[in-house]
Short mmCIF file of C-alpha atoms in Angstrom, two decimals:
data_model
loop_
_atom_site.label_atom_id
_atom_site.label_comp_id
_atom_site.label_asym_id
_atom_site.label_seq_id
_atom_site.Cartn_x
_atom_site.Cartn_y
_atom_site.Cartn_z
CA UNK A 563 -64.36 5.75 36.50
CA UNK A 564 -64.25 7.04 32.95
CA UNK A 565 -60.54 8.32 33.94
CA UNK A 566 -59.56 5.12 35.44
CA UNK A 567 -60.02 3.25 32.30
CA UNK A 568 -58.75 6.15 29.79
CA UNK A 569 -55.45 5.54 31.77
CA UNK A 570 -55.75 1.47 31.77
CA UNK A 571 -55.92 2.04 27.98
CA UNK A 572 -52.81 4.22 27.49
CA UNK A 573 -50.77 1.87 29.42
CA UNK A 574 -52.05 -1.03 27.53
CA UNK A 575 -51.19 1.24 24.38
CA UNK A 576 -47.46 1.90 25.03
CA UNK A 577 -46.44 -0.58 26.59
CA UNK A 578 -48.18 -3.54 24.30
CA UNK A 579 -49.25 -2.31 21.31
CA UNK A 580 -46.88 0.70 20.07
CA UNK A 581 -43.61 -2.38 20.83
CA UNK A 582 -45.06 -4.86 18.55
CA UNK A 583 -46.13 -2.06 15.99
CA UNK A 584 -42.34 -1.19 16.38
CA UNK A 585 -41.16 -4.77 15.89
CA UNK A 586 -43.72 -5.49 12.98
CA UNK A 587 -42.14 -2.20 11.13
CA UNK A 588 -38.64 -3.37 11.72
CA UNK A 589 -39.21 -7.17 10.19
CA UNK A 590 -40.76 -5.61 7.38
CA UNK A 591 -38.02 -2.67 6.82
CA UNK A 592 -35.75 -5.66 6.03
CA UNK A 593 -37.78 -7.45 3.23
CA UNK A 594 -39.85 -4.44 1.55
CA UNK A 595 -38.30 -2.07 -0.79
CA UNK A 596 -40.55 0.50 -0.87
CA UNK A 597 -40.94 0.93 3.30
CA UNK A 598 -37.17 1.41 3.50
CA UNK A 599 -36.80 3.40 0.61
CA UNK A 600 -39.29 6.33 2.01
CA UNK A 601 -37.43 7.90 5.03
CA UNK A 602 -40.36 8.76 6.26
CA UNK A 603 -40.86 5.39 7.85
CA UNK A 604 -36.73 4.85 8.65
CA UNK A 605 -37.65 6.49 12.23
CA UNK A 606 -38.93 2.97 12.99
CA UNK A 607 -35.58 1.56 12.52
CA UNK A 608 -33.88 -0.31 15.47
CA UNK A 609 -30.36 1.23 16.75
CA UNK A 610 -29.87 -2.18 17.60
CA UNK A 611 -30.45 -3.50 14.27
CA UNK A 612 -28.80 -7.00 12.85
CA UNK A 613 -28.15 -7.85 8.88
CA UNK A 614 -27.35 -10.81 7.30
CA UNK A 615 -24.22 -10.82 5.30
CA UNK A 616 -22.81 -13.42 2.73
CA UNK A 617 -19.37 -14.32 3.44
CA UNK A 618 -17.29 -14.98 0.29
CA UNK A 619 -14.63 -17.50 1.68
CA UNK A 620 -16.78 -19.73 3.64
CA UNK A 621 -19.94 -19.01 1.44
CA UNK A 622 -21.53 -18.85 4.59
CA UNK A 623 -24.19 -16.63 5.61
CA UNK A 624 -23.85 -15.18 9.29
CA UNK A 625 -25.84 -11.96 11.09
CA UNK A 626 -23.90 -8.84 12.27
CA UNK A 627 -25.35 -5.57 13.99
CA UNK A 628 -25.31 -2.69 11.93
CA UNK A 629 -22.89 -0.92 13.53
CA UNK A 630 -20.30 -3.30 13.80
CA UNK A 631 -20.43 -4.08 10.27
CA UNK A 632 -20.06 -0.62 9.51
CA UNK A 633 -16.94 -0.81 11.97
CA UNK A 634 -15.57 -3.45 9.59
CA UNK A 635 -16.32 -1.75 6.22
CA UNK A 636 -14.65 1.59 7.18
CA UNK A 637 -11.49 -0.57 8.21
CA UNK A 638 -11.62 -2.36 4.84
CA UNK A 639 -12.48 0.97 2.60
CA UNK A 640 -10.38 3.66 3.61
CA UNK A 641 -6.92 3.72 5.83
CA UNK A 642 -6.92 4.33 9.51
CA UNK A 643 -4.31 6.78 9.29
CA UNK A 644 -6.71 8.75 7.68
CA UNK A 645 -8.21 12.30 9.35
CA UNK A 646 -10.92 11.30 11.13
CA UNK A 647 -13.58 13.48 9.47
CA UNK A 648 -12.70 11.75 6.26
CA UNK A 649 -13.62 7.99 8.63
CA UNK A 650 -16.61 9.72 9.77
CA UNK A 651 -17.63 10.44 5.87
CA UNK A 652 -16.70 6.67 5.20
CA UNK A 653 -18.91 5.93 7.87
CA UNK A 654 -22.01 7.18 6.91
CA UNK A 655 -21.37 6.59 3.10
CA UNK A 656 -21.00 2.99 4.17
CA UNK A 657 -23.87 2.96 6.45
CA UNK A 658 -26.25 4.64 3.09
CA UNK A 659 -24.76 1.85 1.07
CA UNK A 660 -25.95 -1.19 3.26
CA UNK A 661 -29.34 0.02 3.58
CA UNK A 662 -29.43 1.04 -0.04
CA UNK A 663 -28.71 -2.40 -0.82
CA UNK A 664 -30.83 -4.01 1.71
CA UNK A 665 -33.71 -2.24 -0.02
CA UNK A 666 -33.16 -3.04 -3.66
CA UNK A 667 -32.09 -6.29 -3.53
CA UNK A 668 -34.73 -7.23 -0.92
CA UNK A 669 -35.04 -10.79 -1.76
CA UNK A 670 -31.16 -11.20 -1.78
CA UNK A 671 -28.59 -10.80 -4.47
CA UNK A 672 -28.62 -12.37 -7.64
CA UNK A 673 -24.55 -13.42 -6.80
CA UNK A 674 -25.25 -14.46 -3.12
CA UNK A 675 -29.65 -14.87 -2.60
CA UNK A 676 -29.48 -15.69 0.58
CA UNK A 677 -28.28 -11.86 1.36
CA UNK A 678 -28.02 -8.49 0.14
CA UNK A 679 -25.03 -7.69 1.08
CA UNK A 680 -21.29 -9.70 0.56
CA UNK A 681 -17.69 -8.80 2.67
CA UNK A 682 -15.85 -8.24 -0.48
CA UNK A 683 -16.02 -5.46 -3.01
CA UNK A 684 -18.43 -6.52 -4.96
CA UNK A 685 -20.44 -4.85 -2.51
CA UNK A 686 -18.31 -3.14 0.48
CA UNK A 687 -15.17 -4.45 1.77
CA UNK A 688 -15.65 -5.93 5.14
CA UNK A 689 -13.19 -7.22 7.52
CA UNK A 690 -13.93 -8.31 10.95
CA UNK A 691 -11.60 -7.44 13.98
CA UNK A 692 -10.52 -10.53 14.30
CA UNK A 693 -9.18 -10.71 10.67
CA UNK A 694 -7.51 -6.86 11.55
CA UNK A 695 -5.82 -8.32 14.82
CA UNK A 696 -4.21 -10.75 12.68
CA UNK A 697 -3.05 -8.53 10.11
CA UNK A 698 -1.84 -5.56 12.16
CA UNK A 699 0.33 -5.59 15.31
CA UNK A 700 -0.96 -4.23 19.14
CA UNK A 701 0.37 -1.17 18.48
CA UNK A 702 -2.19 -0.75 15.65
CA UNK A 703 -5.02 -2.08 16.69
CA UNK A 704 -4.60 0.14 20.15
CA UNK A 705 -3.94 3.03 18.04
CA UNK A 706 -6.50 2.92 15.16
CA UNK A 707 -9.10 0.22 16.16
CA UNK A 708 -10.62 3.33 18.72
CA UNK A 709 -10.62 5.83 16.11
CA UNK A 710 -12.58 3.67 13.52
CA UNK A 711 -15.15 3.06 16.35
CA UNK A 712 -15.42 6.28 16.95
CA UNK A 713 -16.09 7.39 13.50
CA UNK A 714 -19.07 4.95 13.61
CA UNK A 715 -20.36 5.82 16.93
CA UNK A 716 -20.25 9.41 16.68
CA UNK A 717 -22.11 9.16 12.95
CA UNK A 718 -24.45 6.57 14.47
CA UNK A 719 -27.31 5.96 12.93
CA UNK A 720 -26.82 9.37 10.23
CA UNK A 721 -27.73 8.32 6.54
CA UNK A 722 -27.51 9.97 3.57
CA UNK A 723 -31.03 11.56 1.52
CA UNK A 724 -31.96 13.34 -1.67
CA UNK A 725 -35.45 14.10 -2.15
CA UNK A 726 -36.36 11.62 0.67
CA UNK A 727 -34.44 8.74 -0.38
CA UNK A 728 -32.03 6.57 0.37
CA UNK A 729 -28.59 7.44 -1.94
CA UNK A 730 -26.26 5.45 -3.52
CA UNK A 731 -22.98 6.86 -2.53
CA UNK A 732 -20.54 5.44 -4.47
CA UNK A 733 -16.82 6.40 -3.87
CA UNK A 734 -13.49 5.59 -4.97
CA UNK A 735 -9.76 6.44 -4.19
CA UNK A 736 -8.98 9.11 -6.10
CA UNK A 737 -10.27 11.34 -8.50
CA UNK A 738 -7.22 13.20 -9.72
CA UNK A 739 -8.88 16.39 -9.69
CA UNK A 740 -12.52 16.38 -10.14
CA UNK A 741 -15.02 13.94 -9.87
CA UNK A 742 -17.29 12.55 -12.95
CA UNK A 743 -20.56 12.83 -13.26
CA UNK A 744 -22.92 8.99 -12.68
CA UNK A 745 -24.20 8.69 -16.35
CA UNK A 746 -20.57 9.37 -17.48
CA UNK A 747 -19.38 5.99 -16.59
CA UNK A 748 -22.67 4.14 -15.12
CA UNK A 749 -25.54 3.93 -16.91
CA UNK A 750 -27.92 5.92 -15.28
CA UNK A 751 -28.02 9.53 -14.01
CA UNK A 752 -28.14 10.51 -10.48
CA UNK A 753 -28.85 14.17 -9.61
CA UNK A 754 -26.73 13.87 -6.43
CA UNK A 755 -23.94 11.88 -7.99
CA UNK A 756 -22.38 15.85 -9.95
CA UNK A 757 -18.66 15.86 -11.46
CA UNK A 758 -16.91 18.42 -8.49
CA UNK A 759 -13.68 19.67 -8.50
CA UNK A 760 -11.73 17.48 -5.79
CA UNK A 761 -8.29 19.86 -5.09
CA UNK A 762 -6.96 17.95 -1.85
CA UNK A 763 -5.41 14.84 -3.11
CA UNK A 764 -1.56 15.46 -2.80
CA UNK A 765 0.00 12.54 -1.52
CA UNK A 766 -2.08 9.89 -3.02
CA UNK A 767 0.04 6.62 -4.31
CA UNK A 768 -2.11 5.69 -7.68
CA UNK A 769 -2.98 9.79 -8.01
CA UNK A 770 -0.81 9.14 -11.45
CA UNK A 771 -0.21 5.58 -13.10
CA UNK A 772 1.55 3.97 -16.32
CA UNK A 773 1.50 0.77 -17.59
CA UNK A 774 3.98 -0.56 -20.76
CA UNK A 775 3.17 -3.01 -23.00
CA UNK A 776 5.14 -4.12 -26.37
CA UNK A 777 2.71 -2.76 -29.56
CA UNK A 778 2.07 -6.26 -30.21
CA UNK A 779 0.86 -7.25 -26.98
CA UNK A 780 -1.01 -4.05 -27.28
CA UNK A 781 -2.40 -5.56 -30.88
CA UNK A 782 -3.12 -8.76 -29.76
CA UNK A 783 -5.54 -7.37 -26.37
CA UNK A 784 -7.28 -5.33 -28.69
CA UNK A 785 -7.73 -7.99 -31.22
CA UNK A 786 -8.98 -10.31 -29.59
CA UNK A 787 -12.04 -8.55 -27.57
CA UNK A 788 -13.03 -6.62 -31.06
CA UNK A 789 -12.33 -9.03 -33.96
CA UNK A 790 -12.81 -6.06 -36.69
CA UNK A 791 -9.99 -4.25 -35.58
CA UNK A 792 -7.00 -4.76 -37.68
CA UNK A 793 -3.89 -2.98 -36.72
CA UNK A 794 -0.07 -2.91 -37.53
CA UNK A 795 2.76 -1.62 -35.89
CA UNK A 796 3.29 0.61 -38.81
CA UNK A 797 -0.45 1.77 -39.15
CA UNK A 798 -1.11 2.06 -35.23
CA UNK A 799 -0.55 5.26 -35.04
CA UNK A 800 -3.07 6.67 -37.36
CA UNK A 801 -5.77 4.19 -36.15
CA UNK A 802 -6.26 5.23 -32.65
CA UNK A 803 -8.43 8.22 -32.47
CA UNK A 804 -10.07 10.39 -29.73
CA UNK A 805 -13.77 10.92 -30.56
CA UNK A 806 -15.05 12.30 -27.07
CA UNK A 807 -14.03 13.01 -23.60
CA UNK A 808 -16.38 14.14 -21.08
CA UNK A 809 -16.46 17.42 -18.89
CA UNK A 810 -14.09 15.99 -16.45
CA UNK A 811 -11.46 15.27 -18.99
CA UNK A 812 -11.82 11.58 -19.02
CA UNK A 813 -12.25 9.30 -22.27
CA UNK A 814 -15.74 8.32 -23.41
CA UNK A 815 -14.68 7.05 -26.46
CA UNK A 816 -11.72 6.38 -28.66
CA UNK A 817 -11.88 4.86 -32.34
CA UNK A 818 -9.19 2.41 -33.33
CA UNK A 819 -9.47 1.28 -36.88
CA UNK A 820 -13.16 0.71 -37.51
CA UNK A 821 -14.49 -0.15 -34.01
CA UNK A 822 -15.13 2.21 -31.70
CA UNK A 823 -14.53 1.77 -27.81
CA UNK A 824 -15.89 3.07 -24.73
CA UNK A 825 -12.99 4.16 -22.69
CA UNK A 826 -14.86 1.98 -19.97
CA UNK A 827 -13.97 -0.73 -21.89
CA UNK A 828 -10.46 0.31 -22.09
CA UNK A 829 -9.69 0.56 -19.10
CA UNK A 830 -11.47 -2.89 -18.00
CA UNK A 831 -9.08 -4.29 -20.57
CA UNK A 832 -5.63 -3.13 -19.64
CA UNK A 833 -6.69 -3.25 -16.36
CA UNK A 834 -5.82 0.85 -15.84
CA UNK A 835 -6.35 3.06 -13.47
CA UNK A 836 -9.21 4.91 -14.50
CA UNK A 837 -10.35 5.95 -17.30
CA UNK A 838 -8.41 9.95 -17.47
CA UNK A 839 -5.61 7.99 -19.70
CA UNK A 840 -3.45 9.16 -22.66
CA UNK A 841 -2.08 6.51 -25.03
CA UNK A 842 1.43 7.00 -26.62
CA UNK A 843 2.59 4.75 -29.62
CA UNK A 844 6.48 4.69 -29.56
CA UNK A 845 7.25 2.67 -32.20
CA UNK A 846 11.66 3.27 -31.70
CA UNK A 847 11.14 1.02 -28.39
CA UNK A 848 7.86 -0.84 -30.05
CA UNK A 849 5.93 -0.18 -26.73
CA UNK A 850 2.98 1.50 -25.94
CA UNK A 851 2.91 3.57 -22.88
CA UNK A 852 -0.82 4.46 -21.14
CA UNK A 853 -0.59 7.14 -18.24
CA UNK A 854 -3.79 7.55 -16.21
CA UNK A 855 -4.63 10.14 -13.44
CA UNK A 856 -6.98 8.98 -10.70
CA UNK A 857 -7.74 5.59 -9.27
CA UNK A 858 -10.89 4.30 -9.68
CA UNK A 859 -14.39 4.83 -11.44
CA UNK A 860 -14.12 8.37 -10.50
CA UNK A 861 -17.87 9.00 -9.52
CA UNK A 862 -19.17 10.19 -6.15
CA UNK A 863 -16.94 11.02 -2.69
CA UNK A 864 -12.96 10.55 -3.86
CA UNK A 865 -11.18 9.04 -0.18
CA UNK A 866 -8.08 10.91 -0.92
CA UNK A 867 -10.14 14.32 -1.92
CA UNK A 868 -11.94 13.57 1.48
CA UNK A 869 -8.99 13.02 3.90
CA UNK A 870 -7.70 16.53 2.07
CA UNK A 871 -10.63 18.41 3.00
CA UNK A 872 -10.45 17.11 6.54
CA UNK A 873 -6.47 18.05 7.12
CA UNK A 874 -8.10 21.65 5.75
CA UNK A 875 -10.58 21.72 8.87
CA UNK A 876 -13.56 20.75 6.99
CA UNK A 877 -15.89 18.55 8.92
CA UNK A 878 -17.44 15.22 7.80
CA UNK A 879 -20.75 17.21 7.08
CA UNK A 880 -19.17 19.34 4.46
CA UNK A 881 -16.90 16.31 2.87
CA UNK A 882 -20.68 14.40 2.39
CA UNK A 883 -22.15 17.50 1.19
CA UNK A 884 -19.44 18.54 -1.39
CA UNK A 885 -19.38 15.07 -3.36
CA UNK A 886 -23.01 14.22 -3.12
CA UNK A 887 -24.70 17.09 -4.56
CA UNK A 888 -27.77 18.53 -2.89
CA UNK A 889 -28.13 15.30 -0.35
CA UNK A 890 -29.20 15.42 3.04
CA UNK A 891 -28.17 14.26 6.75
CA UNK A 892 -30.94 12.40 8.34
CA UNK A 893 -30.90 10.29 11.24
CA UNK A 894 -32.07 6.67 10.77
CA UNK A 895 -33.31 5.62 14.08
#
């Protein structure tokens, strides 16, 4: 009798209790910070699971699985035509990102609060397939649609750790050589987000840049953000002056005239590259010329490095590994 009703109870215990323990943990995953952010408490994570994502055309709200958002963000972020080990990178980078953002902005973003995450890059790029049907032909969307699904499918579910928690694996499109190091350019330091040398990114269209500009247009920019800067074409050149670079080679600061500027700031104001630029005064042709290697902010995975390392034969695994320093695979669900 006593074995009768030991069974009665396990049944009642997984087939009632352990689902709505399962359901409770995955409606709370959502809204609390700190149960998402401990991956010890991720395994109660539904493959099936659905977020809420701002729109920023119709300002619309609308839910999504998880997977098929990722689906759209690895369309959006990286070409197709890229090796698919470099997609499956994308993929789980992507994937780290949403739930990273799901956690610390819980309550919904202060630029869209009814979600935590938006389709433009302000967050991730997102396009649906609709929106890729009209912008490609058949021939693309039989060729490529497949293998961005299957750079989702066969990463399903893998996110990206250090110490236990959730990353924030930033990327960008090209590093130009090596990578830069989080507190370099953001404000805070990362351990997992190291400056790495990056050698496979031949080929890449913005790998070097240049913008011209007449000196006075140059002038008048500079002028106008930083009031106490007073320059002349004919004292230009001795008022621009490197103070610092950091140990990737790119500009932390430059002085010019009695301000100095982050090379952040630079870069945000002539609208470069990134921020590994040289400045050349050419006063015969009254023009200032600013070439830049890299494209982007130059911390975390570079897409360009990654597709490189996957024409080499390395797999998705060691692309992940080699720009996040000392991170982990884990599996979500």
């Amino acid at each position: 009798m006593k074995n009768i009703f030991a069974v009665i109870l396990f049944i009642l215990f997984i087939t009632i209790i352990i689902p709505i323990g399962v359901m409770q943990s995955c409606d709370i995953i959502i809204g609390n910070k700190d149960i998402i952010d401990d991956l010890d408490d991720l395994e109660d994570l539904d493959e099936n699971m659905i977020i809420s994502l701002y729109d920023t055309k119709t300002q619309v709200v609308f839910e999504i699985p998880l997977e098929e958002y990722i689906m759209g963000v690895v369309a959006a972020e990286m070409p197709a035509q890229f090796d698919l080990e470099a997609l499956k990178a994308q993929a789980v980078a992507a994937r780290t990102f949403a739930l990273y953002r799901i956690n610390k902005y819980s309550d919904g973003h202060p630029s869209h609060p009814d979600a935590a995450l938006c389709n433009g890059i302000h967050c991730q790029a997102w396009l649906s397939k609709e929106s890729l049907e009209k912008a490609h032909d058949k021939n693309w969307m039989l060729e490529y649609w497949p293998k961005i699904q299957k750079s989702v499918l066969s990463t399903k579910g893998e996110i990206l750790t250090y110490e236990g928690k959730l990353i924030e694996p930033l990327f960008h499109s090209v590093s130009g050589g090596i990578t830069e190091d989080s507190e370099e350019y953001f404000a805070s330091k990362m351990e997992y987000l190291r400056s790495v040398p990056s050698p496979y990114e031949e080929g890449a269209p913005r790998l070097h840049g240049k913008i011209e500009l007449s000196i006075d247009s140059f002038i008048n920019k500079l002028e106008n953000k930083y009031p106490n800067i007073h320059l002349t074409p004919d004292n230009i050149k001795d008022k621009i002056i490197l103070v610092n670079k950091s140990n990737s080679g790119r500009i932390k600061e430059v002085k010019i005239d009695n301000e100095t500027v982050s090379g952040r700031d630079l870069r945000e104001l002539f609208n470069l590259n990134s921020t590994n630029f040289k400045i050349y005064v050419l006063t015969d042709k009254n023009e200032i010329q600013i070439e830049t290697v890299g494209f982007g902010h130059g911390v975390g995975m570079s897409q360009w490095g990654a597709n490189g390392m996957g024409k080499k034969g390395y797999t998705y695994t060691d692309i992940l590994k080699h720009y996040y320093t000392g991170i982990k695979l884990e599996q979500m669900y």
